[in-house]
Coordinates of C-alpha atoms in Angstrom, one line a residue:
M1 CA 13.5 -15.2 0.2
K2 CA 17.2 -14.4 -0.4
A3 CA 19.5 -13.1 2.2
F4 CA 19.6 -9.3 2.5
K5 CA 21.3 -6.5 4.5
F6 CA 19.0 -4.8 7.1
V7 CA 19.6 -1.1 7.8
R8 CA 17.8 0.7 10.7
P9 CA 18.0 4.5 10.3
R10 CA 17.0 6.8 13.2
T11 CA 15.3 9.5 11.1
C12 CA 13.4 9.9 7.9
E13 CA 16.3 11.9 6.4
E14 CA 18.7 9.0 7.2
A15 CA 16.2 6.6 5.6
S16 CA 16.1 8.6 2.4
K17 CA 19.8 8.7 2.2
A18 CA 20.1 5.0 3.0
V19 CA 17.7 3.9 0.3
Q20 CA 19.8 5.8 -2.3
A21 CA 23.2 4.8 -1.0
E22 CA 22.6 1.1 -0.4
S23 CA 22.6 -1.5 -3.2
N24 CA 19.1 -2.5 -4.6
A25 CA 17.4 -1.1 -1.5
I26 CA 13.8 -1.1 -0.6
L27 CA 11.9 0.6 2.3
K28 CA 10.1 -1.4 5.0
S29 CA 7.5 0.0 7.4
G30 CA 5.2 -2.6 9.0
G31 CA 6.3 -5.1 6.4
I32 CA 2.9 -6.8 5.9
D33 CA 3.0 -6.6 2.1
L34 CA 6.7 -6.4 1.5
L35 CA 7.6 -9.7 3.3
D36 CA 5.0 -11.5 1.2
R37 CA 6.5 -10.1 -2.0
M38 CA 10.0 -11.1 -0.9
K39 CA 8.9 -14.6 -0.1
E40 CA 7.3 -14.8 -3.5
H41 CA 10.4 -13.3 -5.2
V42 CA 8.4 -10.5 -6.7
D43 CA 10.9 -8.3 -4.9
D44 CA 14.5 -9.4 -4.3
P45 CA 16.2 -6.5 -2.6
D46 CA 19.8 -6.6 -1.5
T47 CA 19.1 -4.1 1.3
V48 CA 16.0 -3.5 3.4
V49 CA 15.8 -0.1 5.0
G50 CA 13.6 -0.6 8.0
L51 CA 11.7 2.4 9.5
V52 CA 11.2 0.7 12.9
D53 CA 13.6 3.1 14.6
A54 CA 12.8 6.2 12.6
E55 CA 11.5 8.9 15.0
G56 CA 8.7 11.4 14.6
L57 CA 6.5 9.3 12.3
E58 CA 4.0 8.0 14.9
A59 CA 1.9 11.0 15.8
I60 CA -1.6 12.2 14.8
R61 CA -1.6 16.0 15.1
I62 CA -4.3 18.6 14.7
E63 CA -2.8 21.8 13.4
D64 CA -3.9 25.3 14.4
D65 CA -5.9 25.8 11.2
G66 CA -7.7 22.5 11.8
A67 CA -5.7 20.4 9.3
I68 CA -4.7 16.9 10.5
N69 CA -1.3 15.3 10.0
I70 CA -1.0 11.6 10.3
G71 CA 2.5 10.2 10.7
A72 CA 3.5 7.5 8.2
K73 CA 4.0 4.9 10.9
V74 CA 0.6 5.4 12.5
T75 CA -1.0 1.9 12.5
L76 CA -4.5 1.1 11.2
Q77 CA -5.6 0.2 14.7
Q78 CA -4.3 3.6 16.0
L79 CA -6.4 5.3 13.3
A80 CA -9.5 3.3 14.2
D81 CA -9.1 4.0 18.0
S82 CA -8.1 7.7 17.7
E83 CA -10.7 10.0 19.2
A84 CA -9.5 12.8 16.9
V85 CA -9.9 10.7 13.8
Q86 CA -13.3 9.3 14.9
R87 CA -14.5 12.9 15.5
F88 CA -13.0 14.7 12.5
L89 CA -12.4 12.0 10.0
P90 CA -15.0 9.3 10.8
T91 CA -14.8 7.5 7.4
L92 CA -11.0 7.0 7.9
A93 CA -11.6 5.5 11.3
E94 CA -14.3 3.2 9.9
A95 CA -12.2 2.0 7.0
A96 CA -9.1 1.4 9.2
G97 CA -11.2 -0.5 11.7
L98 CA -12.6 -2.8 9.0
A99 CA -9.2 -3.6 7.4
A100 CA -7.7 -7.1 7.6
S101 CA -7.6 -8.6 11.1
P102 CA -6.7 -7.2 14.6
Q103 CA -3.2 -8.6 14.4
I104 CA -2.5 -7.0 11.1
R105 CA -4.2 -3.7 12.0
N106 CA -1.8 -3.4 15.0
R107 CA 1.2 -3.8 12.7
A108 CA 0.2 -2.3 9.3
T109 CA 0.9 1.4 8.9
I110 CA -1.1 4.0 6.9
A111 CA 1.9 4.6 4.6
G112 CA 2.4 0.9 4.0
N113 CA -1.3 0.5 3.3
L114 CA -1.1 3.1 0.6
A115 CA 2.2 1.7 -0.8
Q116 CA 1.1 -1.9 -0.9
H117 CA 1.1 -3.7 -4.3
T118 CA -1.8 -5.3 -6.1
R119 CA -2.9 -8.7 -5.0
C120 CA -3.3 -9.9 -8.6
G121 CA -2.2 -13.5 -8.7
Y122 CA -0.4 -13.0 -12.0
Y123 CA 1.7 -10.1 -10.6
R124 CA 2.3 -12.0 -7.4
R125 CA 4.0 -14.9 -9.2
A126 CA 7.2 -13.9 -10.9
S127 CA 6.9 -16.9 -13.3
F128 CA 3.8 -15.2 -15.0
P129 CA 4.1 -12.4 -17.5
C130 CA 2.8 -9.1 -16.2
V131 CA 2.7 -5.6 -17.8
Q132 CA 4.0 -4.2 -14.5
R133 CA 7.1 -6.2 -15.2
G134 CA 7.4 -5.2 -18.8
A135 CA 5.1 -7.8 -20.6
S136 CA 3.3 -6.5 -23.7
E137 CA -0.2 -7.6 -22.6
C138 CA -2.0 -8.1 -19.3
P139 CA -2.5 -11.9 -18.9
V140 CA -5.8 -11.3 -17.1
K141 CA -7.4 -10.1 -20.4
Q142 CA -6.8 -13.5 -22.0
D143 CA -9.5 -16.1 -22.3
G144 CA -9.5 -18.6 -19.5
A145 CA -7.6 -16.3 -17.1
V146 CA -8.6 -15.8 -13.5
Q147 CA -10.6 -12.6 -13.6
D148 CA -12.8 -12.3 -10.6
T149 CA -10.6 -9.9 -8.7
A150 CA -9.8 -7.7 -11.7
G151 CA -10.7 -4.1 -12.2
V152 CA -13.6 -2.9 -14.3
F153 CA -11.9 -0.5 -16.7
D154 CA -10.0 -1.3 -19.9
D155 CA -6.6 -0.2 -18.7
E156 CA -3.3 -1.5 -19.9
C157 CA -3.3 -3.4 -16.5
V158 CA -6.6 -4.6 -15.2
S159 CA -5.5 -5.3 -11.7
A160 CA -7.3 -3.9 -8.7
H161 CA -5.7 -1.7 -6.1
P162 CA -6.4 -3.4 -2.7
S163 CA -6.3 -0.4 -0.2
S164 CA -9.5 0.5 1.4
I165 CA -7.9 3.4 3.1
A166 CA -6.8 5.1 -0.2
P167 CA -10.4 6.0 -1.4
V168 CA -11.1 7.7 1.9
L169 CA -8.0 9.8 1.7
G170 CA -8.7 10.6 -1.9
S171 CA -12.2 11.8 -1.0
L172 CA -10.7 14.0 1.8
E173 CA -8.2 15.5 -0.7
A174 CA -5.2 14.3 1.3
Q175 CA -1.7 15.3 0.4
I176 CA 1.4 13.0 0.8
K177 CA 4.3 14.6 2.6
L178 CA 7.5 13.2 1.3
R179 CA 11.1 13.4 2.5
I180 CA 14.1 13.3 0.1
N181 CA 17.3 13.8 2.0
E182 CA 17.0 17.1 3.9
V183 CA 14.0 18.3 2.0
S184 CA 10.3 17.8 2.7
M185 CA 7.6 18.3 0.0
F186 CA 4.0 17.6 -0.6
A187 CA 2.7 15.5 -3.5
L188 CA -0.9 15.4 -4.8
F189 CA -2.6 12.2 -3.7
D190 CA -3.6 10.9 -7.1
N191 CA -0.1 11.5 -8.5
L192 CA 1.2 8.8 -6.3
W193 CA 0.0 6.1 -8.8
I194 CA 1.1 7.8 -12.0
R195 CA 4.2 6.4 -13.8
R196 CA 6.7 8.6 -15.5
D197 CA 5.2 7.8 -18.8
G198 CA 1.8 9.1 -17.6
K199 CA 0.1 5.7 -17.3
P200 CA -1.5 4.3 -14.1
A201 CA 0.6 2.1 -11.9
S202 CA -0.6 -0.7 -9.6
H203 CA 1.5 0.5 -6.7
A204 CA 2.9 3.8 -5.4
Q205 CA 5.5 5.6 -7.6
L206 CA 7.8 7.4 -5.2
P207 CA 10.5 9.7 -6.6
E208 CA 14.0 8.3 -6.1
G209 CA 15.0 8.4 -2.5
A210 CA 11.6 9.5 -1.3
V211 CA 10.2 8.3 2.0
I212 CA 6.5 8.9 3.0
E213 CA 6.7 11.1 6.1
A214 CA 3.1 11.9 6.8
I215 CA -0.4 12.2 5.4
H216 CA -1.8 15.8 5.4
I217 CA -5.6 16.3 5.4
P218 CA -6.6 19.9 4.9
A219 CA -9.2 21.7 7.0
R220 CA -12.5 22.9 5.6
S221 CA -14.6 25.7 6.8
E222 CA -18.0 24.4 5.6
K223 CA -19.7 21.3 7.0
Q224 CA -18.7 18.1 5.3
Y225 CA -20.9 15.1 4.7
V226 CA -18.8 11.9 4.4
G227 CA -19.7 8.3 3.9
F228 CA -17.9 5.0 3.3
A229 CA -19.1 1.6 2.1
E230 CA -17.2 -1.7 1.6
I231 CA -18.4 -4.9 0.0
R232 CA -16.5 -8.1 0.4
Q233 CA -17.1 -11.9 0.5
K234 CA -16.6 -12.3 4.2
A235 CA -16.5 -9.9 7.2
A236 CA -13.0 -10.6 8.5
F237 CA -9.5 -10.8 7.2
D238 CA -10.4 -10.3 3.5
W239 CA -9.7 -7.8 0.8
A240 CA -12.7 -5.9 -0.4
L241 CA -14.4 -6.6 -3.7
V242 CA -15.3 -2.9 -3.9
T243 CA -14.9 0.1 -1.6
C244 CA -16.3 3.6 -2.0
A245 CA -15.7 6.8 -0.1
V246 CA -17.6 10.1 -0.7
R247 CA -17.5 13.6 0.6
Y248 CA -19.8 16.5 -0.2
A249 CA -20.8 20.0 1.1
L250 CA -24.0 21.9 0.6
D251 CA -24.4 25.4 -0.7
P252 CA -26.7 27.9 1.0
D253 CA -29.6 26.6 -1.1
G254 CA -29.2 23.1 0.2
K255 CA -27.7 21.8 -3.0
I256 CA -24.4 20.0 -3.4
G257 CA -21.8 22.5 -4.2
D258 CA -18.7 20.4 -3.8
A259 CA -18.3 16.6 -4.1
S260 CA -15.7 13.9 -4.2
V261 CA -16.2 10.3 -5.1
W262 CA -13.5 7.6 -4.9
F263 CA -13.5 3.9 -5.4
G264 CA -11.1 1.1 -4.4
S265 CA -10.5 -2.4 -5.8
I266 CA -11.9 -1.5 -9.3
A267 CA -8.8 -0.1 -11.0
P268 CA -5.0 -0.4 -10.8
A269 CA -4.9 2.7 -8.7
P270 CA -7.5 4.4 -6.4
H271 CA -10.2 5.6 -8.8
Q272 CA -11.8 9.1 -8.7
S273 CA -15.2 9.0 -10.4
V274 CA -15.6 12.3 -12.2
P275 CA -18.9 11.4 -13.9
A276 CA -20.4 10.6 -10.4
M277 CA -19.2 13.9 -9.1
R278 CA -20.7 15.8 -12.0
A279 CA -24.0 14.0 -11.4
L280 CA -24.1 15.2 -7.8
L281 CA -23.1 18.9 -8.3
G282 CA -26.0 21.3 -8.2
Q283 CA -28.4 18.7 -6.9
E284 CA -30.1 18.0 -3.6
C285 CA -29.0 14.7 -2.1
T286 CA -32.2 12.8 -2.9
D287 CA -32.7 9.2 -3.7
K288 CA -33.0 10.1 -7.3
T289 CA -29.7 12.0 -7.3
I290 CA -28.0 9.1 -5.5
Q291 CA -29.3 6.7 -8.2
A292 CA -28.1 9.0 -11.0
A293 CA -24.7 9.3 -9.5
A294 CA -24.4 5.5 -9.1
E295 CA -25.3 5.0 -12.8
A296 CA -22.9 7.7 -13.9
S297 CA -20.1 6.2 -11.9
M298 CA -19.8 3.2 -14.1
K299 CA -20.6 4.7 -17.5
N300 CA -17.0 4.1 -18.7
A301 CA -16.7 0.6 -17.3
K302 CA -15.4 -2.1 -19.7
P303 CA -14.7 -5.0 -17.4
V304 CA -13.2 -8.4 -18.5
P305 CA -16.0 -11.0 -18.3
G306 CA -15.0 -12.4 -15.0
A307 CA -15.2 -9.0 -13.2
A308 CA -18.4 -7.8 -14.8
Y309 CA -20.2 -8.4 -11.5
K310 CA -18.1 -5.6 -9.9
V311 CA -20.0 -3.0 -12.0
K312 CA -23.2 -3.6 -10.1
L313 CA -21.3 -3.8 -6.8
A314 CA -19.7 -0.5 -7.4
K315 CA -23.0 1.2 -7.9
V316 CA -24.4 -0.4 -4.8
A317 CA -21.3 0.7 -2.8
L318 CA -21.7 4.3 -4.0
K319 CA -25.4 4.4 -3.1
R320 CA -24.6 3.1 0.4
A321 CA -21.8 5.6 0.9
L322 CA -24.0 8.5 -0.2
E323 CA -26.9 7.3 2.0
H324 CA -24.4 7.0 4.9
A325 CA -23.2 10.5 4.3
R326 CA -26.7 12.0 4.0
G327 CA -27.6 10.3 7.3
R328 CA -24.9 12.0 9.3
S329 CA -26.1 14.8 11.5

């Protein structure tokens, strides 16, 4: 990597101002993904604004109304070990505990996990053309390309978002708390991966000068059934082939009155499956309903040939996640 200036602000506000004031600046939290990109010259910043000294970003707090705020610098291991997260957000604790390796979990942060870039080999090598860098066509779509880690939808970019935490937060309808200078604001979770032209991006699109300050998960009055499933080639230190997180609540008649289904590793951004949600609403959570939701979830899939196997895996992951949710007391 090239030489760079390292800035260590003491607050989130200072970090926001620094990333705007410094030349060609980029934010660094745990640095797990960023340092890889810098070594590969995918990113060549002149200035790295490190959040290591920024205060007030390490806490997990339960608000008076039951909402939970997770500081941007909370590590994946802290999420997995937190009694509050295990009790109130069990799928988040499960997903965090399965991520990467113990060494990485103790360094990687929740904000960094959301902001990581795709692991697509064509994106990760600056010598290859890539639509995320302005190319006219995604090279993964070409005959003979490496396609086994691609997504399953016919997007402009067919990369797969690698975060296994993101689908869980999507299912919980999390909000992203941002800091720009002296102002804090909340952003909708799925808007984090929408470019200014309205197309999906393979990594988080923060407003200029914005720093992720916390993740806010709203409280709910009714009982929630939640489930998480992950499928990968090996059990440790590997990115998932498919992840799925679900949440639903029952109405007084015992039928699903509210549902959320999110996938990871099958699209450039975390993917909310509206067809699967529609298949669940108004139904009892029976095996037949679960199968119908699984089939509906992939009705719009148009994978490149090398990633066609992921369609079946996604259906299996959704079935497992729903069965997991149904089995919770």
